[in-house]
Short mmCIF file of C-alpha atoms in Angstrom, two decimals:
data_model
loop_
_atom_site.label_atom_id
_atom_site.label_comp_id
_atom_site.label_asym_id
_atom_site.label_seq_id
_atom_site.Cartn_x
_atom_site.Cartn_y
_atom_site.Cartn_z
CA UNK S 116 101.15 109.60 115.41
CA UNK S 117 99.55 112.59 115.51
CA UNK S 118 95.73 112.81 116.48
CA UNK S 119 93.72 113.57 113.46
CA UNK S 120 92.28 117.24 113.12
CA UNK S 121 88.38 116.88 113.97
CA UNK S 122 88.04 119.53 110.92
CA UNK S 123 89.80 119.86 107.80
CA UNK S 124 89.54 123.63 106.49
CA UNK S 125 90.20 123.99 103.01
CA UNK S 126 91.78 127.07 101.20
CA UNK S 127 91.92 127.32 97.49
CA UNK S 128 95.83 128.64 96.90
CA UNK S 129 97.63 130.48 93.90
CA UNK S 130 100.05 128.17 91.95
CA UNK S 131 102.64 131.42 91.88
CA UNK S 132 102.18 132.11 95.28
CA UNK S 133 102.84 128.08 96.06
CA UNK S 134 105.92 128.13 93.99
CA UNK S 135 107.53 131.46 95.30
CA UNK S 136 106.54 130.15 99.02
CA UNK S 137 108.24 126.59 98.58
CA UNK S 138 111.21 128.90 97.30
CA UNK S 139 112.06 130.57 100.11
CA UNK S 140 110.90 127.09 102.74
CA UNK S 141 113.48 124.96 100.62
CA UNK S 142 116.02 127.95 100.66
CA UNK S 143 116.61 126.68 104.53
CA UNK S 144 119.40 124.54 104.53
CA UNK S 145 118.94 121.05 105.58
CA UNK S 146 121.59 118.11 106.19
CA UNK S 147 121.38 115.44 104.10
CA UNK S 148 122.71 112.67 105.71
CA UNK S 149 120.47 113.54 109.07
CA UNK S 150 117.47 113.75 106.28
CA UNK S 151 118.52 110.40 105.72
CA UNK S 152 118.94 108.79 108.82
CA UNK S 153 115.61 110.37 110.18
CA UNK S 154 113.79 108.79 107.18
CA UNK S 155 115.66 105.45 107.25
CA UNK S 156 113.92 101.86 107.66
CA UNK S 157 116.71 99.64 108.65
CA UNK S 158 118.41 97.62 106.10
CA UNK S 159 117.14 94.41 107.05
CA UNK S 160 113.44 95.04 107.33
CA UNK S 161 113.89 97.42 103.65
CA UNK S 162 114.93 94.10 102.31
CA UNK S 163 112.45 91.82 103.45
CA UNK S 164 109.67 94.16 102.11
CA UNK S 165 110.96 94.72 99.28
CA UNK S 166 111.84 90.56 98.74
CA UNK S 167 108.08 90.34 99.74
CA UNK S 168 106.62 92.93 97.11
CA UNK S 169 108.70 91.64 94.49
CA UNK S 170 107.64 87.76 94.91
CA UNK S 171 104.41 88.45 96.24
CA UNK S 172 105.55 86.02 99.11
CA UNK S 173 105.19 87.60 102.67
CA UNK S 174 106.40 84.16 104.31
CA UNK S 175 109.39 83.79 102.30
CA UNK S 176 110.53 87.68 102.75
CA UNK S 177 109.79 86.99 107.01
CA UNK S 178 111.91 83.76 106.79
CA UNK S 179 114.56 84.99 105.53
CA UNK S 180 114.79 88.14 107.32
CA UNK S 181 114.75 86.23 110.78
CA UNK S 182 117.59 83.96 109.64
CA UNK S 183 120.52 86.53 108.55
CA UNK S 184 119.72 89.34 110.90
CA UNK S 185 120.57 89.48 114.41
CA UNK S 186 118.12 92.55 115.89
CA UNK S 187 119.82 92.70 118.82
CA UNK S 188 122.10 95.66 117.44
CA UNK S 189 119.29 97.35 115.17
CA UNK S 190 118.28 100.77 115.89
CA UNK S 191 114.61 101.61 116.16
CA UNK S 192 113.73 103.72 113.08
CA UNK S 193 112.79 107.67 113.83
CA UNK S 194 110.50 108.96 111.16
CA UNK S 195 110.06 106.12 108.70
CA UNK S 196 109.07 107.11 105.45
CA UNK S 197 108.31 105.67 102.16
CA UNK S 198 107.83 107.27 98.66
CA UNK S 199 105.18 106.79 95.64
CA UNK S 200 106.57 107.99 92.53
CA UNK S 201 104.74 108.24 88.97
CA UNK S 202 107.45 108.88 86.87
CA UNK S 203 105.82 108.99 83.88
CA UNK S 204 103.96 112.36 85.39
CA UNK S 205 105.66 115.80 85.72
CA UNK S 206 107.30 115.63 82.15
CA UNK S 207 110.61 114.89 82.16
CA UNK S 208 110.66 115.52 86.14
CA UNK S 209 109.39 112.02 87.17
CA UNK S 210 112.70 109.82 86.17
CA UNK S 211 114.68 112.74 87.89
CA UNK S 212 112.55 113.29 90.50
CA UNK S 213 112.70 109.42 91.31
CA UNK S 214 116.71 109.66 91.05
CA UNK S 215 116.79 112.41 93.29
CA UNK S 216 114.71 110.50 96.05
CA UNK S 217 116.58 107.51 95.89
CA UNK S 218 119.61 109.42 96.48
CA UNK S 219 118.33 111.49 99.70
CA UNK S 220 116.74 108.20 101.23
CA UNK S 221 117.12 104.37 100.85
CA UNK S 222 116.62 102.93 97.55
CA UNK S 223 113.96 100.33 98.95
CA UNK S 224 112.12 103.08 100.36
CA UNK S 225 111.27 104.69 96.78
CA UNK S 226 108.49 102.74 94.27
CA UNK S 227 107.89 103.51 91.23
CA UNK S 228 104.55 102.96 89.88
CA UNK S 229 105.02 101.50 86.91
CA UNK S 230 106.73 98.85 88.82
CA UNK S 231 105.33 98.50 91.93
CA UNK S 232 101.63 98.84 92.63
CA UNK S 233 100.10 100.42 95.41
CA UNK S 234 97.89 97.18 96.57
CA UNK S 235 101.33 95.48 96.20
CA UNK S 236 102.56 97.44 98.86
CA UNK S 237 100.02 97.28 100.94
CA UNK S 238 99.34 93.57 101.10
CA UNK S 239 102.74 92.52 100.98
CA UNK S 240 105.49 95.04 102.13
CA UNK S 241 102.99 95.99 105.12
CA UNK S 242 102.06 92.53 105.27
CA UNK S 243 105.97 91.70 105.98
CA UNK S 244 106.45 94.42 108.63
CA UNK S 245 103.43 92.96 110.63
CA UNK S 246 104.15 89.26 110.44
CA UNK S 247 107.64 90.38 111.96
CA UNK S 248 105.76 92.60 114.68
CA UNK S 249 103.38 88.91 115.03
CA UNK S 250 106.73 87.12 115.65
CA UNK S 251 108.25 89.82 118.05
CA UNK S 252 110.21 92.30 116.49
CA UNK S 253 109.79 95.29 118.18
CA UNK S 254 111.83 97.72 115.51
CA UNK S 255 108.90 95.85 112.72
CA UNK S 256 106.20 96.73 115.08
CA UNK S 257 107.51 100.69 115.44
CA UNK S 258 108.40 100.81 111.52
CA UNK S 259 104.84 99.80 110.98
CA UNK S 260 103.48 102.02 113.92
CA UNK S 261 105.45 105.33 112.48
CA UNK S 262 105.39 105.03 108.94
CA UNK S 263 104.35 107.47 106.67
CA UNK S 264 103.70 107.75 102.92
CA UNK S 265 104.81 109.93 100.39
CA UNK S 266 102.94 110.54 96.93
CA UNK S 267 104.95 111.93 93.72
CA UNK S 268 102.25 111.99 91.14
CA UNK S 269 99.26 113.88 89.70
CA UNK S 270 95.95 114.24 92.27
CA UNK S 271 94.85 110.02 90.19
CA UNK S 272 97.86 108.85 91.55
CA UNK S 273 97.48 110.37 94.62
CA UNK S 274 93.73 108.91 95.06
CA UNK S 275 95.08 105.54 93.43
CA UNK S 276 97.51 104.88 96.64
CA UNK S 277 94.79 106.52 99.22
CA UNK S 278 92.49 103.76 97.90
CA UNK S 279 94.74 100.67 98.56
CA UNK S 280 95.66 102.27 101.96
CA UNK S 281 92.06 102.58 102.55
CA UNK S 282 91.48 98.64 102.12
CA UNK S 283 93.63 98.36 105.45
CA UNK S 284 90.88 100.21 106.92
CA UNK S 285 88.04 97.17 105.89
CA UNK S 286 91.06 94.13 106.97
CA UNK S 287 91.22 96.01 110.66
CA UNK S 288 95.06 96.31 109.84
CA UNK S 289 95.72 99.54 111.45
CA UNK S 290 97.01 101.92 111.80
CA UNK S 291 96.46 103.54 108.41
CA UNK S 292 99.53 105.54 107.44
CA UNK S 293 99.18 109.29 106.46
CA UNK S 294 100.18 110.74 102.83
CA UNK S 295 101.84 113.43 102.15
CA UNK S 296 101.96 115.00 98.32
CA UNK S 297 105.01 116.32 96.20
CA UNK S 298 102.70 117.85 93.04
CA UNK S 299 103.31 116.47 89.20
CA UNK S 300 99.79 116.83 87.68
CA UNK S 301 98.17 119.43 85.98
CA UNK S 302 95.50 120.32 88.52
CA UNK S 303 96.98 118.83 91.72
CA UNK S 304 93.84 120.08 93.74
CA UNK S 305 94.33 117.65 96.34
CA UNK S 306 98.28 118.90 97.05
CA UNK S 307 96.69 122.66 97.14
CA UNK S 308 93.81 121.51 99.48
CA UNK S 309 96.47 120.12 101.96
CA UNK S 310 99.36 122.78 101.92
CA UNK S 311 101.58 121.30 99.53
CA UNK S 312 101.63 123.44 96.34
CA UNK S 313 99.75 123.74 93.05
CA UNK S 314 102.91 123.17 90.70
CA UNK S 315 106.25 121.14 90.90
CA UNK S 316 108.87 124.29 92.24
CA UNK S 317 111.19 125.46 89.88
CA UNK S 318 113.92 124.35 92.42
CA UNK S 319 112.71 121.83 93.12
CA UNK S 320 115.59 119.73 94.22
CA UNK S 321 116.36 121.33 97.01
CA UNK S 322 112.49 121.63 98.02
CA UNK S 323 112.41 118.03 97.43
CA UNK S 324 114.45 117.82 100.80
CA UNK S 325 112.00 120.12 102.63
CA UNK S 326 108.76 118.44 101.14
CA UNK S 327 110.29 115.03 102.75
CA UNK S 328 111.29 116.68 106.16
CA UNK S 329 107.87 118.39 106.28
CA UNK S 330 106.15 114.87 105.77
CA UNK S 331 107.67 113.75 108.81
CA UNK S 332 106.50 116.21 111.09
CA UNK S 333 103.35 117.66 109.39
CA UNK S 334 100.11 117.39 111.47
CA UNK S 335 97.15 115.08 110.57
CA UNK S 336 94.27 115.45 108.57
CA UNK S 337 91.04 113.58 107.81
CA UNK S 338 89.62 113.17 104.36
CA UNK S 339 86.27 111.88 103.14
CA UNK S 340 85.66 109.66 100.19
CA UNK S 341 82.82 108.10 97.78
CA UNK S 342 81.81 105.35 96.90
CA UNK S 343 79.65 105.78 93.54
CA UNK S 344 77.85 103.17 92.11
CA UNK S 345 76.56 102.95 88.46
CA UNK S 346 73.98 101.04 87.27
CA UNK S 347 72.62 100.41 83.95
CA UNK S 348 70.62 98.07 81.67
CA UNK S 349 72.60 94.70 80.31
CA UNK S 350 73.27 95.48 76.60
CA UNK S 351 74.66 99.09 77.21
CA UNK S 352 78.51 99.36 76.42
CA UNK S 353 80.66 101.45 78.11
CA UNK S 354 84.51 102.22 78.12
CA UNK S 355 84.61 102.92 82.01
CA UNK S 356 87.93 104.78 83.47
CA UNK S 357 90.37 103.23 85.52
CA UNK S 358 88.93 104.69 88.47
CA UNK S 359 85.61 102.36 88.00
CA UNK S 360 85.84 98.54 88.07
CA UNK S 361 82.73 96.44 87.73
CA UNK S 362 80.83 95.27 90.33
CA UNK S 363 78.97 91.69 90.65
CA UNK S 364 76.54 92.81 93.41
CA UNK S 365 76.04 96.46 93.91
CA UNK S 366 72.36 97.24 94.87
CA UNK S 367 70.67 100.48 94.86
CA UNK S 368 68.89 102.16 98.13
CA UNK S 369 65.54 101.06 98.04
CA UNK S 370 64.85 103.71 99.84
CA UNK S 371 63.94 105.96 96.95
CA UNK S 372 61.24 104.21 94.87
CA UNK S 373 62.24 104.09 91.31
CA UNK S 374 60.06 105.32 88.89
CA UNK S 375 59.05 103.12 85.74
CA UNK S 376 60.23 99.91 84.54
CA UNK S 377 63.22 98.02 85.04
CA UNK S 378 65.30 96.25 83.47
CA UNK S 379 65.55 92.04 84.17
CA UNK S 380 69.07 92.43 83.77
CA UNK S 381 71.56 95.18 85.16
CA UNK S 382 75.71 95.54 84.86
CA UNK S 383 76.75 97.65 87.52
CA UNK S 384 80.57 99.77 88.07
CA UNK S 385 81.76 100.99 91.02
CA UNK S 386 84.80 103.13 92.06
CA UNK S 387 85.78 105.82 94.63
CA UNK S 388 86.59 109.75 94.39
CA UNK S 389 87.98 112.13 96.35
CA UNK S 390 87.57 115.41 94.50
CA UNK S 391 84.53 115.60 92.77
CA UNK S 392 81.97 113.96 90.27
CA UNK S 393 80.52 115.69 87.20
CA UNK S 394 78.20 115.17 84.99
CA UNK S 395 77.61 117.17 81.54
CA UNK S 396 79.11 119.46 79.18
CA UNK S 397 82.54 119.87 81.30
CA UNK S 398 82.66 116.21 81.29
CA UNK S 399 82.21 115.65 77.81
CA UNK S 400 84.94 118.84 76.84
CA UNK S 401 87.29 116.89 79.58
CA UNK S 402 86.30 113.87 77.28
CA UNK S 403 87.17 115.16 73.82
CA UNK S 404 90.56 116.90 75.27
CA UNK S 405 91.41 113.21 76.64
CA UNK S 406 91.30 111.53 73.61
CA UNK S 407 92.83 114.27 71.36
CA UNK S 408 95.59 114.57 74.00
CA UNK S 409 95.62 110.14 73.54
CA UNK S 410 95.97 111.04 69.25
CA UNK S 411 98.56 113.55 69.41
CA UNK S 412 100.61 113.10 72.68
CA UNK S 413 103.31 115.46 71.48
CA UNK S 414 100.80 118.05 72.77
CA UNK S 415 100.84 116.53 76.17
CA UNK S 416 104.44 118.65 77.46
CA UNK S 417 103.54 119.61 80.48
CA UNK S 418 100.88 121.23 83.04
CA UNK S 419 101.41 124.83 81.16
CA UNK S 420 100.68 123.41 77.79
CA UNK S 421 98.07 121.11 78.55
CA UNK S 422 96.25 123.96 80.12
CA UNK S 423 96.44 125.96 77.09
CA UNK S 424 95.47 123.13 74.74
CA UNK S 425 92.44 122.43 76.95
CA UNK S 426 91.52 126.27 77.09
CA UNK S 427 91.78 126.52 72.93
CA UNK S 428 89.92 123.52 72.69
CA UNK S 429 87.15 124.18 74.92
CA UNK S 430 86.12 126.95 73.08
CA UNK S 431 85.71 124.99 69.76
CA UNK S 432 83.20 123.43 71.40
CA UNK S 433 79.17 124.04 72.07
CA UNK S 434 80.01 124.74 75.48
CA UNK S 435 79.95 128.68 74.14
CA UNK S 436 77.63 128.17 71.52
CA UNK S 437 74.50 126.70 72.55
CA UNK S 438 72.12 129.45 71.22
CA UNK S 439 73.51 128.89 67.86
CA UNK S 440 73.17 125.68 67.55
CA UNK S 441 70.33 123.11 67.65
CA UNK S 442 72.50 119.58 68.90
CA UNK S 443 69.62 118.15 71.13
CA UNK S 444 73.33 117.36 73.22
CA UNK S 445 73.95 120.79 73.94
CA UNK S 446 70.82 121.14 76.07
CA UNK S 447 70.29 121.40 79.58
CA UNK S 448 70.39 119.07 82.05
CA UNK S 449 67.23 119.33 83.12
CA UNK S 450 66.03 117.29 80.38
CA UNK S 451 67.65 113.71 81.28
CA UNK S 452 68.73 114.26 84.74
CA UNK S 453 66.78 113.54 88.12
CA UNK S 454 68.42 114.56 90.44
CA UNK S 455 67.72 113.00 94.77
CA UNK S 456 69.86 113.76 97.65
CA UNK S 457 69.78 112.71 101.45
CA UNK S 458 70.55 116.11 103.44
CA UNK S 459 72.97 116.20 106.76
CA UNK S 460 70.80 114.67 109.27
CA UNK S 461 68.09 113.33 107.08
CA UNK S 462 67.19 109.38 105.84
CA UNK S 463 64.99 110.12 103.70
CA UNK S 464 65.77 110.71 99.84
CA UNK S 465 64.38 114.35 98.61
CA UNK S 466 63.98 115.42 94.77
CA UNK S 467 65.62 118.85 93.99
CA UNK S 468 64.90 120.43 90.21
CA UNK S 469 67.38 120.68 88.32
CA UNK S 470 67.72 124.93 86.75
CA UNK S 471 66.66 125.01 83.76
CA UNK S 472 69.61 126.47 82.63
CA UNK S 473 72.37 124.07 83.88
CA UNK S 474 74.33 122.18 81.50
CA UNK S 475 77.23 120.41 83.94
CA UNK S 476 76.31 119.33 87.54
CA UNK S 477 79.38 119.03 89.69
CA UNK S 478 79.14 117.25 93.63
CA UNK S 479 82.54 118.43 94.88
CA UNK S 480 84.37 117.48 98.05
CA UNK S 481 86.93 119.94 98.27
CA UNK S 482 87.21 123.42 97.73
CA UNK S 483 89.97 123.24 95.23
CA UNK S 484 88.75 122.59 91.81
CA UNK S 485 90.40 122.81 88.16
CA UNK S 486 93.31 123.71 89.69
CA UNK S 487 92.24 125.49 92.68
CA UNK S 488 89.21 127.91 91.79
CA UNK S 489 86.50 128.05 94.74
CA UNK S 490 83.59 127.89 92.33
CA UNK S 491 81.02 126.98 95.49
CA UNK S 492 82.85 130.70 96.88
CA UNK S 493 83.12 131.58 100.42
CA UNK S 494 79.67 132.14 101.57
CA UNK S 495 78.15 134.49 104.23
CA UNK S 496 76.78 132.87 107.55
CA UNK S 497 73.40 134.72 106.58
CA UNK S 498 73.10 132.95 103.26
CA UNK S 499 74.25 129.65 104.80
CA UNK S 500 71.61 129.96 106.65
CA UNK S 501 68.87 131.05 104.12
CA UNK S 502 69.67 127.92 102.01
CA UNK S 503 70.01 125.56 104.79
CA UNK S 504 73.75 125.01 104.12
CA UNK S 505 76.60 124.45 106.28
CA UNK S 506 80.28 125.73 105.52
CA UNK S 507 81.91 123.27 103.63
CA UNK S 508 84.40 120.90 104.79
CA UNK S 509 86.86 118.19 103.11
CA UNK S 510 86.22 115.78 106.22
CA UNK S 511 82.24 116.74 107.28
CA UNK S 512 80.00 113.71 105.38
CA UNK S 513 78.70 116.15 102.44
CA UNK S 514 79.56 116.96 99.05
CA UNK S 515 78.73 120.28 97.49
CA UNK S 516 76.43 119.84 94.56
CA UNK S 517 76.59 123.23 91.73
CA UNK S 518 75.91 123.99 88.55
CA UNK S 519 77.63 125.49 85.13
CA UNK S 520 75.26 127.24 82.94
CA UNK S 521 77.03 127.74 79.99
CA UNK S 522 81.01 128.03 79.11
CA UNK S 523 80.68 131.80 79.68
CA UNK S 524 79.04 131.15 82.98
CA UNK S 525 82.07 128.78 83.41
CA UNK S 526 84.69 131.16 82.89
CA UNK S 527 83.66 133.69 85.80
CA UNK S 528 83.14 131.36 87.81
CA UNK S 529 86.46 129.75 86.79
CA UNK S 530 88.33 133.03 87.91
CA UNK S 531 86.24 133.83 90.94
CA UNK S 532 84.11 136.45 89.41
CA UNK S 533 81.03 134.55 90.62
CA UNK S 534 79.85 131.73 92.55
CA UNK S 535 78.22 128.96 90.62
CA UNK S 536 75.08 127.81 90.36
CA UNK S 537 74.37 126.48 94.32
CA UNK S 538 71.54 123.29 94.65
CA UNK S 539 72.68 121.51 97.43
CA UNK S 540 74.21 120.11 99.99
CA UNK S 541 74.63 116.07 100.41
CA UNK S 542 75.66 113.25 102.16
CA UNK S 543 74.03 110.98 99.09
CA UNK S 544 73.26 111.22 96.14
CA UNK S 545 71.19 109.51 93.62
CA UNK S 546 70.95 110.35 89.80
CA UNK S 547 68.68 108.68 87.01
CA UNK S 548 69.36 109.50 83.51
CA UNK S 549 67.45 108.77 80.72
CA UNK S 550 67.92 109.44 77.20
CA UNK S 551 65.31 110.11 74.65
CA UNK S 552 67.00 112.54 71.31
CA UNK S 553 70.23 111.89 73.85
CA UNK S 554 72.23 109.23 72.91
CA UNK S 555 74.85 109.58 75.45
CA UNK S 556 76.08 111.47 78.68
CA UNK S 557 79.48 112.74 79.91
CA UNK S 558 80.92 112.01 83.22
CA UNK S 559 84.25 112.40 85.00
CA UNK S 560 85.34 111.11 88.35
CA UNK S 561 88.62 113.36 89.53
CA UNK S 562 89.93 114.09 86.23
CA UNK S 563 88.87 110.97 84.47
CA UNK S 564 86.30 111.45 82.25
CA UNK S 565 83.95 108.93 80.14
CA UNK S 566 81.83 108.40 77.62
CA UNK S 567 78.52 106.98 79.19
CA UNK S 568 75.57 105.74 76.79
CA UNK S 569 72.00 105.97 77.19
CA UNK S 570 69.23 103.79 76.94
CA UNK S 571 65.50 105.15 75.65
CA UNK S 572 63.68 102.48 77.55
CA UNK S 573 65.46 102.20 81.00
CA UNK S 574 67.25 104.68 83.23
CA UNK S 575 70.82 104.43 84.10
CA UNK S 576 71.18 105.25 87.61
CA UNK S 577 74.47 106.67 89.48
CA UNK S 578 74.65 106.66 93.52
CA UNK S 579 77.21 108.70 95.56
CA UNK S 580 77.76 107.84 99.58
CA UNK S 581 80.10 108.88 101.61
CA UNK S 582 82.83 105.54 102.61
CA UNK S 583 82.50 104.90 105.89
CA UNK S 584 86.08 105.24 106.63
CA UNK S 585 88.53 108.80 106.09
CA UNK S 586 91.59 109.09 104.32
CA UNK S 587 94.67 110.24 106.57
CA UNK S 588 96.25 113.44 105.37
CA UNK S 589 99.29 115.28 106.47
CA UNK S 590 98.99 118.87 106.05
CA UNK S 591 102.21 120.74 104.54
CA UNK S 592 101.10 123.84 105.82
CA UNK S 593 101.85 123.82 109.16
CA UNK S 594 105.46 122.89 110.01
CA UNK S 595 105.75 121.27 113.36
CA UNK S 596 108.76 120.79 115.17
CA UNK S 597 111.01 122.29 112.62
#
């Protein structure tokens, strides 16, 4: 495997530049049948994972693999590869997309989400490959040493697989493989970030060929996470996203006193994110768009339209219209929100105001945001240095903390006009929100927004650190050895 860049540099791309440059890469011709015996697993070991994920029986799966096979005759596999696909993204490209995989690579080697889970896959199809390697095989041990994974989904599938890889990280089962990206969502920031395109390409069955061969070869990238926990008084009900589960034991730093009275009894949520975190009005227009989009999914026909939809909707709402009207919700921050952060290098918690004017706080890992604007910007060294910031990075320990004033605000910064509204820099994070006329907030974790209620009494407290271990990424961009 390749070593792992030290640092990840992250360039936000045009979708139309992405589509007309995985034109002309998919335009060179490439064999199909060598595509498909580079990428090939042998047969018997594509069976015996895919007996194990399918009866959730790793023992059964080795047994029966060691008992019809002879391995003396097996070839070593040379750039194993296995493929993630959520069909029910891309429109009516994820059932063809998924058809056009199988029939460029085995059929074992292709999952479809709705079918197969991610944690399935790990536990059990990995779990096969190693108990052979345990037991000997030497063509297990390379499949497991060499394989790679490929994601066909939106950037919430992508994160949903780089989260079940990452619990190989905690078991010590290494190594962890690498993902690659072939973009069906409407943002796909994380496929941009990495060199793989902000759109699916209008030809794209032929670039589906190239997109495979290039996650063979592609060099390696690192990737931080978070791990955000949320905390809030027994009582308060909350519909959380499926990117937050709930948590029996997830204690706060207690190294940032908390101020006033707590509760006796807390629920607490946790989850991971890649992209970013937001809290505020984008959340809660995210929020409203969700659940109209949930009413009426004959809107939902694709990227194009759902960007549309979203535009007209957001400006129906008080996003643009805050002096006119007197909603205590269409406020600023500033008047629930406290707002701590841990700086590079620091242990100790510091409080930073939050503007007056800000009414969405965003902590964002990458660079690429709602589908690939740069709203932190590209900043001089001499400002970097005036604020005490450091050039931003999707593998260096910090998150990039802004804010959005208003929807107009929003829309330069949106199309690059302007920077947004810089407060910090952070390797944690600790908010406490506390309503008083507010009777709920708005967050979103990577596209996933909810509905979060407040309490008048206690604070509801959310904490961001980084997870100790970094995603593997293989970076598109750069097309080694072909």
């Amino acid at each position: 495997m390749d070593s792992p860049s030290s640092t990840t540099r992250i360039a936000a791309r045009s979708s139309v530049i992405d589509s007309f440059r995985s034109c002309a890469l998919s335009g060179m011709r490439i064999d199909k049948e060598e595509l498909r015996r580079r990428l090939s697993i042998p047969e018997y070991l594509r069976h015996a994972m895919r007996n194990a994920v399918k009866r959730k029986n790793v023992d059964e799966a080795v047994t029966e693999a060691l008992v019809i096979v002879d391995r003396h005759d097996v070839v070593e596999p040379e750039l194993p590869v296995v493929v993630f696909v959520n069909s029910r993204s891309g429109g009516r490209h994820g059932p063809e997309l998924k058809e056009r995989l199988q029939q460029l690579m085995a059929e074992e080697q292709v999952f479809d989400l709705s079918e197969v889970k991610p944690h399935e896959f790990v536990r059990y199809g990995l779990g096969c490959l190693e108990k052979l390697a345990d037991l000997g095989d030497s063509c297990a041990k390379e499949t497991r040493q060499k394989i790679r994974v490929v994601v066909a989904g939106g950037d919430g599938t992508v994160g949903w697989v780089l989260g079940s890889l990452g619990e190989l990280n905690k078991l010590g089962r290494e190594p962890v493989p690498p993902v690659a990206i072939i973009p069906l969502g409407t943002g796909n920031d994380l496929a941009r970030s990495f060199g793989w395109g902000g759109s699916f390409p209008f030809n794209w069955k032929s670039a589906v060929k190239r997109t495979l061969l290039r996650a063979t070869s592609g060099p390696i990238c690192r990737l931080d996470s978070w791990h955000v926990v949320i905390q809030m008084p027994v009582g308060v009900v909350v519909d959380p996203p499926h990117s937050l589960k709930p948590a029996d034991e997830c204690a706060l730093d207690e190294g940032l006193q908390i101020e006033g009275d707590l509760p006796e009894k807390v629920v607490s949520y946790e989850g991971v994110f890649y992209n970013y975190f937001s809290l505020g009005m984008d959340a809660q227009v995210a929020y409203g768009f969700h659940h109209l989009r949930n009413e009426k999914p004959y809107l939902a026909q694709g990227p194009i339209t759902n960007k549309l939809i979203y535009s007209g909707y957001t400006c129906t709402q008080g996003w643009f219209l805050t002096p006119c009207i007197s909603d205590p919700s269409l406020r600023g921050l500033k008047n629930i929100l406290r707002l701590h952060v841990k700086k590079v290098n620091c242990s100790e918690w510091e409080h930073i105001p939050v503007p007056t004017s800000v009414r969405a706080i965003v902590a964002l890992n990458l660079h690429n945001y709602a589908s690939g604007r740069n709203p932190w910007g590209n900043l001089s060294p001499e400002y970097l240095e005036k604020r005490g910031f450091v050039e931003a990075h999707a593998d260096d320990g910090l998150l990039e903390i802004f804010g959005l004033k208003q929807g107009w605000h929003a829309s330069f910064v949106m199309v690059e006009l302007i920077s947004a509204k810089h407060i910090a820099q952070a390797a944690a994070i600790r908010l406490e929100i506390r309503g008083g006329e507010w009777k709920d907030a708005y967050m979103q974790m990577d596209g996933e927004p909810w509905k979060q209620p407040m309490n008048t009494d206690y604070s509801t407290f959310v904490e961001i650190k980084r997870v100790p271990f970094q995603s593997l990424m293989i970076n598109g961009e750069k097309l080694s050895g072909i």
